[in-house]
Coordinates of C-alpha atoms and ligand atoms in Angstrom, one line a residue:
M1 CA 6.2 17.9 -13.9
E2 CA 6.9 20.9 -11.2
K3 CA 4.4 19.9 -7.9
K4 CA 4.1 21.5 -5.0
T5 CA 6.1 20.3 -1.7
I6 CA 5.9 20.1 2.1
R7 CA 8.3 22.3 1.7
D8 CA 7.4 25.0 -0.3
I9 CA 5.0 25.7 2.3
D10 CA 5.8 28.7 5.1
T11 CA 6.2 26.2 8.3
K12 CA 5.3 28.7 10.4
E13 CA 2.1 27.8 8.7
L14 CA 2.5 23.9 9.5
R15 CA 2.2 24.7 13.3
G16 CA -1.0 23.3 14.7
K17 CA -2.0 22.4 11.2
K18 CA -4.3 19.0 10.6
I19 CA -1.9 17.0 8.1
L20 CA -3.0 14.1 6.6
V21 CA -0.3 11.4 5.3
R22 CA -0.6 8.8 2.8
C23 CA 2.5 7.0 3.5
D24 CA 3.5 3.4 1.8
F25 CA 4.3 1.3 4.9
N26 CA 2.9 -1.6 2.9
V27 CA 5.7 -3.5 3.9
P28 CA 6.4 -7.7 4.9
L29 CA 4.5 -9.3 7.8
K30 CA 5.5 -12.6 9.1
D31 CA 3.7 -14.2 12.2
G32 CA 2.0 -10.7 12.6
E33 CA 6.1 -9.5 12.6
I34 CA 7.9 -6.8 9.8
T35 CA 10.1 -8.4 7.9
D36 CA 11.6 -5.6 6.0
D37 CA 11.3 -1.8 7.2
T38 CA 12.2 -0.1 4.2
R39 CA 9.1 1.5 3.6
I40 CA 8.8 2.2 6.9
R41 CA 12.3 4.2 6.8
A42 CA 11.8 6.1 3.9
A43 CA 8.6 8.0 4.9
L44 CA 10.8 9.0 7.9
P45 CA 12.0 12.5 6.7
T46 CA 8.7 13.6 5.9
I47 CA 7.1 12.8 9.5
R48 CA 9.8 14.1 10.9
Y49 CA 9.9 17.4 9.1
L50 CA 5.9 18.0 9.7
L51 CA 6.1 16.7 13.2
E52 CA 9.2 19.4 14.2
S53 CA 7.5 22.1 12.7
G54 CA 4.6 21.0 14.6
A55 CA 1.6 20.2 12.9
K56 CA -0.9 17.2 14.1
V57 CA 0.0 14.7 12.1
V58 CA -2.8 11.5 10.7
L59 CA -0.7 9.2 9.0
C60 CA -2.9 6.5 7.2
S61 CA -1.9 3.7 4.1
H62 CA -3.2 0.2 2.6
L63 CA -1.3 -2.9 4.2
G64 CA -1.3 -6.1 2.1
R65 CA -4.7 -7.2 -0.1
P66 CA -7.5 -7.0 3.1
K67 CA -10.0 -6.7 0.1
G68 CA -12.5 -4.3 1.6
E69 CA -13.1 -6.2 4.8
V70 CA -11.4 -5.7 8.5
N71 CA -9.2 -8.6 8.6
E72 CA -7.1 -8.6 12.0
K73 CA -3.8 -10.2 9.7
Y74 CA -3.6 -7.1 8.1
S75 CA -3.9 -4.4 10.7
M76 CA -1.8 -1.7 11.1
K77 CA -1.0 -2.1 14.1
P78 CA 2.7 -3.7 13.8
V79 CA 3.4 -0.4 12.1
A80 CA 2.2 2.6 14.3
E81 CA 4.5 0.0 16.9
R82 CA 7.8 0.8 15.0
L83 CA 7.2 3.9 14.3
S84 CA 6.9 5.0 18.2
E85 CA 10.2 3.4 17.8
E86 CA 11.8 4.7 15.2
L87 CA 10.5 8.4 16.2
D88 CA 10.9 8.0 19.9
A89 CA 7.1 9.3 20.9
K90 CA 3.9 7.2 21.2
V91 CA 2.6 6.9 17.7
K92 CA -1.7 5.7 18.5
C93 CA -2.9 3.7 16.4
A94 CA -6.7 4.1 15.6
E95 CA -9.3 1.1 15.6
D96 CA -10.9 2.0 12.3
V97 CA -10.4 4.1 9.6
T98 CA -12.9 7.1 9.3
G99 CA -15.0 5.9 12.3
P100 CA -15.5 6.9 15.5
S101 CA -11.7 5.9 16.9
A102 CA -10.1 7.6 13.4
K103 CA -12.3 10.9 14.6
D104 CA -11.4 11.1 18.1
M105 CA -7.6 9.9 17.5
A106 CA -7.1 12.8 15.3
N107 CA -8.8 15.5 17.2
E108 CA -6.9 14.2 20.3
L109 CA -3.6 15.0 18.8
K110 CA -1.2 17.9 20.1
E111 CA 0.8 20.3 18.1
G112 CA 3.7 17.7 16.6
E113 CA 2.3 14.6 17.8
A114 CA 1.2 11.6 15.0
G115 CA -0.8 8.9 15.0
L116 CA -2.1 6.0 12.3
L117 CA -5.0 5.4 11.2
E118 CA -6.1 1.6 10.1
N119 CA -5.2 0.3 7.0
V120 CA -6.9 1.9 4.7
R121 CA -8.1 -1.0 2.4
F122 CA -10.5 -2.4 5.1
D123 CA -12.6 -0.2 3.5
P124 CA -14.3 -1.3 0.5
R125 CA -14.9 2.2 -1.0
E126 CA -11.1 2.8 -1.4
E127 CA -9.9 1.0 -4.2
K128 CA -13.5 1.8 -5.7
N129 CA -11.8 5.5 -4.9
E130 CA -16.0 6.2 -3.9
E131 CA -16.0 10.1 -3.1
S132 CA -17.8 8.8 0.5
L133 CA -14.4 8.3 2.0
A134 CA -12.5 10.8 0.2
I135 CA -14.7 13.0 2.0
E136 CA -14.8 11.3 5.7
L137 CA -10.5 11.8 4.9
A138 CA -11.1 15.1 4.4
D139 CA -12.7 15.6 7.2
L140 CA -10.5 14.4 9.5
I141 CA -8.0 17.1 8.6
G142 CA -10.6 19.4 8.7
N143 CA -11.2 22.9 6.2
E144 CA -7.7 24.1 7.4
G145 CA -5.9 20.5 6.8
I146 CA -3.5 19.6 4.1
Y147 CA -3.4 16.1 1.7
V148 CA 0.2 15.5 1.6
N149 CA 0.6 12.0 -0.9
D150 CA 4.2 10.3 0.2
A151 CA 2.8 6.9 -1.2
F152 CA 4.7 7.0 -4.5
G153 CA 4.8 2.9 -4.1
T154 CA 0.7 3.6 -5.0
A155 CA 1.0 6.9 -6.8
H156 CA -0.4 4.7 -9.7
R157 CA -3.0 3.8 -8.8
A158 CA -6.4 6.4 -8.1
H159 CA -7.7 5.4 -4.6
A160 CA -9.5 7.6 -2.3
S161 CA -6.4 7.7 -0.3
T162 CA -4.3 8.5 -2.9
E163 CA -6.2 10.2 -5.2
G164 CA -9.6 11.2 -4.5
V165 CA -9.6 12.7 -1.3
A166 CA -7.3 15.1 -2.9
H167 CA -10.0 16.7 -4.5
H168 CA -11.6 18.0 -1.4
V169 CA -8.8 19.5 0.4
D170 CA -7.5 23.1 -0.4
E171 CA -4.1 22.1 -0.3
S172 CA -2.6 18.9 -1.4
V173 CA 1.1 18.5 -1.8
A174 CA 4.1 16.3 -2.4
G175 CA 6.1 14.7 0.7
L176 CA 10.0 14.1 0.9
L177 CA 9.7 10.8 -0.8
M178 CA 7.8 11.4 -3.5
E179 CA 9.7 14.7 -4.3
R180 CA 12.7 12.8 -4.9
E181 CA 11.1 9.9 -6.8
I182 CA 9.3 12.7 -9.6
E183 CA 12.4 14.5 -9.7
K184 CA 15.0 11.7 -10.1
L185 CA 12.8 9.8 -12.5
G186 CA 11.1 12.9 -13.9
A187 CA 15.5 14.1 -15.0
V188 CA 15.9 11.1 -16.8
L189 CA 12.8 11.3 -19.1
E190 CA 13.1 14.9 -19.7
K191 CA 16.9 16.1 -19.9
P192 CA 19.2 13.0 -19.8
E193 CA 22.9 13.8 -20.1
E194 CA 24.2 11.3 -23.4
P195 CA 24.9 8.6 -23.8
F196 CA 21.6 7.4 -22.1
V197 CA 22.0 3.2 -21.6
A198 CA 18.5 1.2 -20.4
I199 CA 19.1 -2.2 -19.4
L200 CA 15.6 -4.1 -19.3
G201 CA 15.5 -7.5 -18.4
G202 CA 12.7 -9.3 -16.4
A203 CA 10.4 -12.4 -16.8
K204 CA 8.0 -11.0 -19.3
V205 CA 8.0 -8.5 -22.2
S206 CA 4.6 -8.3 -21.9
D207 CA 5.4 -6.2 -18.9
K208 CA 8.1 -3.8 -20.3
I209 CA 6.5 -3.1 -24.0
G210 CA 5.4 0.5 -22.7
V211 CA 9.0 1.2 -21.1
I212 CA 10.9 0.0 -24.1
E213 CA 8.9 2.2 -26.7
N214 CA 8.8 5.5 -24.8
L215 CA 12.5 5.0 -23.8
M216 CA 13.4 4.2 -27.1
Q217 CA 12.6 8.2 -27.9
K218 CA 15.4 9.0 -25.5
V219 CA 18.3 6.5 -25.5
Q220 CA 21.3 5.8 -27.3
T221 CA 21.4 2.4 -26.3
I222 CA 18.9 -0.7 -25.6
E223 CA 20.7 -3.8 -23.7
I224 CA 18.2 -6.5 -23.3
G225 CA 18.2 -9.5 -20.9
G226 CA 16.7 -11.9 -18.7
A227 CA 13.6 -14.5 -20.2
M228 CA 12.4 -11.2 -22.0
A229 CA 15.7 -11.3 -24.5
N230 CA 14.3 -14.9 -25.3
T231 CA 11.4 -13.4 -27.2
F232 CA 13.7 -11.1 -28.7
L233 CA 16.2 -13.9 -29.7
K234 CA 13.3 -16.3 -30.5
A235 CA 12.0 -13.8 -33.3
K236 CA 15.5 -13.2 -34.8
G237 CA 15.4 -16.8 -35.4
Y238 CA 18.2 -17.9 -32.8
D239 CA 17.9 -21.6 -30.9
I240 CA 16.9 -20.9 -27.2
G241 CA 16.1 -24.5 -25.9
S242 CA 13.5 -25.1 -23.8
S243 CA 13.9 -21.4 -22.7
K244 CA 10.7 -19.7 -21.6
Y245 CA 9.8 -16.9 -23.9
E246 CA 6.8 -15.7 -25.1
E247 CA 4.8 -16.4 -28.7
D248 CA 2.4 -14.1 -28.9
K249 CA 5.2 -11.8 -28.4
I250 CA 7.5 -12.3 -31.1
E251 CA 5.8 -9.9 -33.6
V252 CA 6.3 -7.0 -30.6
A253 CA 9.9 -7.8 -30.6
K254 CA 10.3 -7.5 -33.8
Q255 CA 8.3 -4.6 -34.2
I256 CA 10.5 -2.7 -31.5
M257 CA 13.7 -4.3 -33.5
K258 CA 12.8 -2.7 -36.2
D259 CA 11.7 0.8 -34.6
A260 CA 15.3 0.5 -33.3
L261 CA 16.7 0.0 -36.4
N262 CA 15.0 2.9 -38.0
K263 CA 15.7 5.4 -34.9
G264 CA 19.4 4.6 -34.8
V265 CA 18.9 2.8 -31.1
E266 CA 21.1 0.1 -30.7
I267 CA 19.9 -3.1 -29.1
I268 CA 22.2 -5.4 -28.0
L269 CA 21.0 -9.0 -27.3
P270 CA 22.5 -11.6 -24.9
K271 CA 25.4 -13.0 -27.7
D272 CA 25.9 -15.9 -25.0
A273 CA 24.3 -17.3 -22.0
R274 CA 24.2 -19.6 -18.8
V275 CA 22.6 -22.9 -19.7
A276 CA 20.5 -24.8 -17.3
K277 CA 19.5 -28.6 -18.1
I278 CA 15.9 -28.4 -17.2
A279 CA 13.0 -29.2 -19.5
E280 CA 10.5 -27.2 -20.9
G281 CA 7.3 -26.3 -19.0
E282 CA 9.4 -27.5 -15.9
E283 CA 9.0 -25.5 -12.7
L284 CA 12.0 -23.0 -11.9
T285 CA 12.1 -24.4 -8.0
P286 CA 14.9 -24.9 -5.7
E287 CA 14.8 -28.2 -6.1
T288 CA 14.6 -28.3 -10.3
V289 CA 17.1 -25.3 -10.5
E290 CA 19.7 -26.4 -7.8
S291 CA 20.2 -30.1 -9.0
A292 CA 20.4 -29.2 -12.6
E293 CA 23.3 -29.2 -14.5
H294 CA 24.8 -25.8 -16.0
K295 CA 27.0 -24.4 -18.6
N296 CA 27.9 -21.4 -20.7
V297 CA 27.2 -21.5 -23.9
K298 CA 27.5 -19.1 -27.0
L299 CA 24.4 -18.6 -28.7
N300 CA 23.5 -19.5 -32.0
V301 CA 20.6 -19.1 -35.1
E302 CA 18.3 -22.1 -34.8
G303 CA 20.8 -25.2 -36.5
K304 CA 24.0 -23.7 -36.6
G305 CA 25.8 -25.5 -33.4
E306 CA 25.1 -27.2 -30.7
S307 CA 21.2 -27.5 -30.1
L308 CA 20.1 -26.0 -26.6
E309 CA 17.2 -28.3 -26.8
G310 CA 16.2 -29.5 -23.1
W311 CA 18.3 -26.7 -21.5
Q312 CA 17.2 -23.2 -20.2
I313 CA 18.4 -19.9 -20.3
L314 CA 18.6 -18.4 -16.9
D315 CA 21.6 -15.8 -17.0
V316 CA 24.0 -13.9 -19.7
G317 CA 26.7 -14.9 -20.2
D318 CA 30.6 -13.6 -19.9
T319 CA 30.6 -12.4 -23.4
T320 CA 27.2 -10.6 -23.2
L321 CA 28.5 -8.5 -20.1
T322 CA 31.8 -7.4 -21.6
Y323 CA 29.7 -5.8 -24.5
F324 CA 26.7 -4.8 -21.8
A325 CA 29.8 -3.5 -19.8
D326 CA 31.5 -1.7 -22.7
R327 CA 28.7 0.8 -23.3
L328 CA 27.9 1.5 -19.4
E329 CA 31.8 2.6 -19.4
N330 CA 30.6 5.5 -21.4
A331 CA 27.4 6.3 -20.2
K332 CA 26.3 9.7 -18.7
T333 CA 22.8 8.1 -17.6
V334 CA 21.4 4.5 -17.0
V335 CA 18.0 3.3 -16.5
W336 CA 18.4 -0.2 -15.1
N337 CA 14.6 -2.1 -15.1
G338 CA 14.4 -6.1 -14.8
P339 CA 17.3 -8.3 -13.8
V340 CA 18.7 -10.0 -16.9
G341 CA 18.5 -13.5 -15.0
L342 CA 17.3 -15.5 -12.6
F343 CA 18.9 -13.6 -9.8
E344 CA 17.2 -15.2 -6.9
F345 CA 19.9 -18.3 -7.6
D346 CA 23.5 -17.1 -7.0
Q347 CA 24.7 -19.6 -9.8
F348 CA 22.7 -17.5 -12.2
A349 CA 22.8 -14.1 -10.2
I350 CA 26.0 -13.5 -11.7
G351 CA 25.2 -11.2 -15.1
T352 CA 22.6 -9.2 -12.3
N353 CA 25.9 -8.8 -10.0
A354 CA 27.9 -7.7 -12.5
I355 CA 25.8 -5.1 -14.0
A356 CA 25.3 -3.9 -10.4
K357 CA 28.7 -3.5 -9.7
V358 CA 29.4 -1.9 -13.0
L359 CA 26.7 0.3 -12.4
S360 CA 28.0 1.0 -8.6
E361 CA 31.9 2.5 -10.6
I362 CA 30.7 4.6 -13.7
D363 CA 30.7 8.0 -13.5
A364 CA 26.3 8.2 -14.4
T365 CA 23.5 9.1 -13.3
T366 CA 22.2 6.2 -12.4
I367 CA 18.0 5.0 -11.9
I368 CA 16.8 1.5 -10.7
G369 CA 13.3 1.1 -11.3
G370 CA 11.3 -2.5 -10.8
G371 CA 11.0 -4.7 -7.3
D372 CA 13.5 -7.0 -8.3
S373 CA 15.8 -5.1 -9.7
A374 CA 16.0 -2.8 -6.1
A375 CA 16.0 -6.3 -4.7
A376 CA 19.1 -7.4 -6.7
V377 CA 21.0 -4.3 -6.1
K378 CA 20.4 -4.4 -1.9
K379 CA 21.2 -8.1 -2.0
A380 CA 24.8 -7.0 -3.7
G381 CA 25.1 -4.5 -1.0
L382 CA 24.9 -1.6 -3.7
Q383 CA 22.7 0.4 -3.0
D384 CA 24.5 3.6 -1.6
K385 CA 26.5 3.7 -5.0
M386 CA 23.0 4.5 -7.0
T387 CA 22.0 7.3 -8.0
H388 CA 18.5 6.7 -6.9
I389 CA 16.6 3.5 -6.6
S390 CA 13.2 4.1 -6.7
T391 CA 10.8 3.0 -4.0
G392 CA 8.0 1.8 -6.4
G393 CA 7.8 -1.4 -8.6
G394 CA 4.7 -1.2 -10.6
A395 CA 4.5 3.1 -10.2
S396 CA 8.0 3.3 -11.7
L397 CA 7.5 1.3 -14.3
E398 CA 4.4 3.4 -15.0
F399 CA 6.3 6.8 -14.8
L400 CA 9.0 5.8 -16.7
E401 CA 6.1 4.4 -19.6
G402 CA 5.8 8.0 -19.7
K403 CA 2.1 7.5 -18.3
K404 CA 0.5 10.2 -15.7
L405 CA 0.0 9.0 -12.0
P406 CA -3.5 10.4 -10.5
G407 CA -1.3 9.9 -7.3
I408 CA 0.9 12.7 -8.2
E409 CA -1.8 14.7 -11.0
C410 CA -4.3 15.1 -7.9
L411 CA -1.2 17.7 -6.5
L412 CA -0.8 21.3 -6.7
D413 CA 1.3 22.6 -9.5
K414 CA 4.4 24.8 -7.8
Ligands
ADP501 P1 11.4 -6.0 -11.6 O1 10.3 -6.2 -10.8 O2 12.6 -5.5 -11.2 O3 10.5 -5.1 -12.8 P2 10.6 -8.1 -13.5 O4 9.4 -8.1 -11.7 O5 10.4 -8.0 -14.4 O6 11.9 -7.0 -12.8 O7 11.6 -10.1 -13.5 C1 12.3 -10.2 -12.3 C2 12.0 -11.8 -12.1 O8 12.2 -11.9 -14.0 C3 12.9 -12.3 -11.5 O9 12.1 -13.2 -10.7 C4 13.6 -12.8 -12.5 O10 14.3 -14.5 -11.6 C5 12.8 -13.3 -13.7 N1 14.1 -13.8 -14.5 C6 15.0 -13.0 -15.0 N2 15.9 -13.6 -16.1 C7 15.4 -15.1 -16.0 C8 15.7 -16.3 -16.8 N3 16.4 -16.1 -17.7 N4 14.8 -17.1 -17.1 C9 13.5 -16.9 -15.2 N5 13.1 -16.2 -15.4 C10 14.1 -15.1 -15.4
MG502 MG1 9.2 -7.4 -10.3

């Protein structure tokens, strides 16, 4: 999937051109303050590249879920302020998306200047991908304008600013962040160096079925942890006590294990676990989790060994980790999606942290997808030791499922 990028355009051609850049500035806010500006910083290379080329840069993004209505709580103004600081130059924020203020702002931009449109989701036509909005967005940059999609995080959505607009602009290309995501995630699907190991965890099997099925065609080993593993263990007749699992996914789990057997793909399930004395259905809050008694147990088939009734599996155990690490140490490609435990609590982040550490030390291409997995790696301080941490949660999942993402498909091929 070779998509044209801004680097494929002669920089001389960028000078003086109006360029609409769809970014992912969907940052967390608390009382109007940005609490994590990772996404803003991730967009800077593309913005700087265009500004240094003398382009007139019209930035746009969504922020939160204003549901098609103007809501000051989700205004892009704090983002424009942060951008101004980062770029050391004033980035104006328009009062509307494609109205008079946006038009004036776009028209008044000088070479090497950037301005930001108001939250595209203030317009009800954005998420419906209505053509009229796509045309208005394209009109902001005029006939000569170029559309750049750098918002990998929303590339799985066909919205007016992520997909529709590309049909009304002659030249639609990928930004540098988008380019890197396509290259890194694409490489593991197209030409992974073997042995290829997938580590899958997280809350639900249902979220990850597509990823398992697609990766099954490519990997030699799948290591399963997290609450997701409970459904697999249950399907194999293991005692999982009062742990969370998905009754309606037992058959899916059985089928996956059967397919793996037929393909010669090894599936490694937890052999032991860290369990906490928390009754079935009881919510996992800081109060219930932190005060609960916990221990490391060997997992057994139902009826054998000590009963886990009244206990919940919240992390993989040490023996499991040695099995996991053993395969990872020889791996040349690793894709990790989903924490293997309730990592938000230190006593159940042991497995997740151990995996992050092994991945940071091995000589392999290591790709992290999924919002919580990325957060776990950052929390462990190992983000710089990975080959690639995807900036897109849902988008990276769909990419790994082998789906075509509309925000990428709409861009020109190289
Ligand atoms: P990602 O965002 O990386 O794709 P998911 O959203 O699928 O990951 O899953 C992450 C969530 O799964 C985390 O909130 C984590 O606490 C939870 N989780 C993992 N293991 C368990 C477990 N054994 N019991 C309960 N929750 C778990
Ligand atoms: Mg998640």
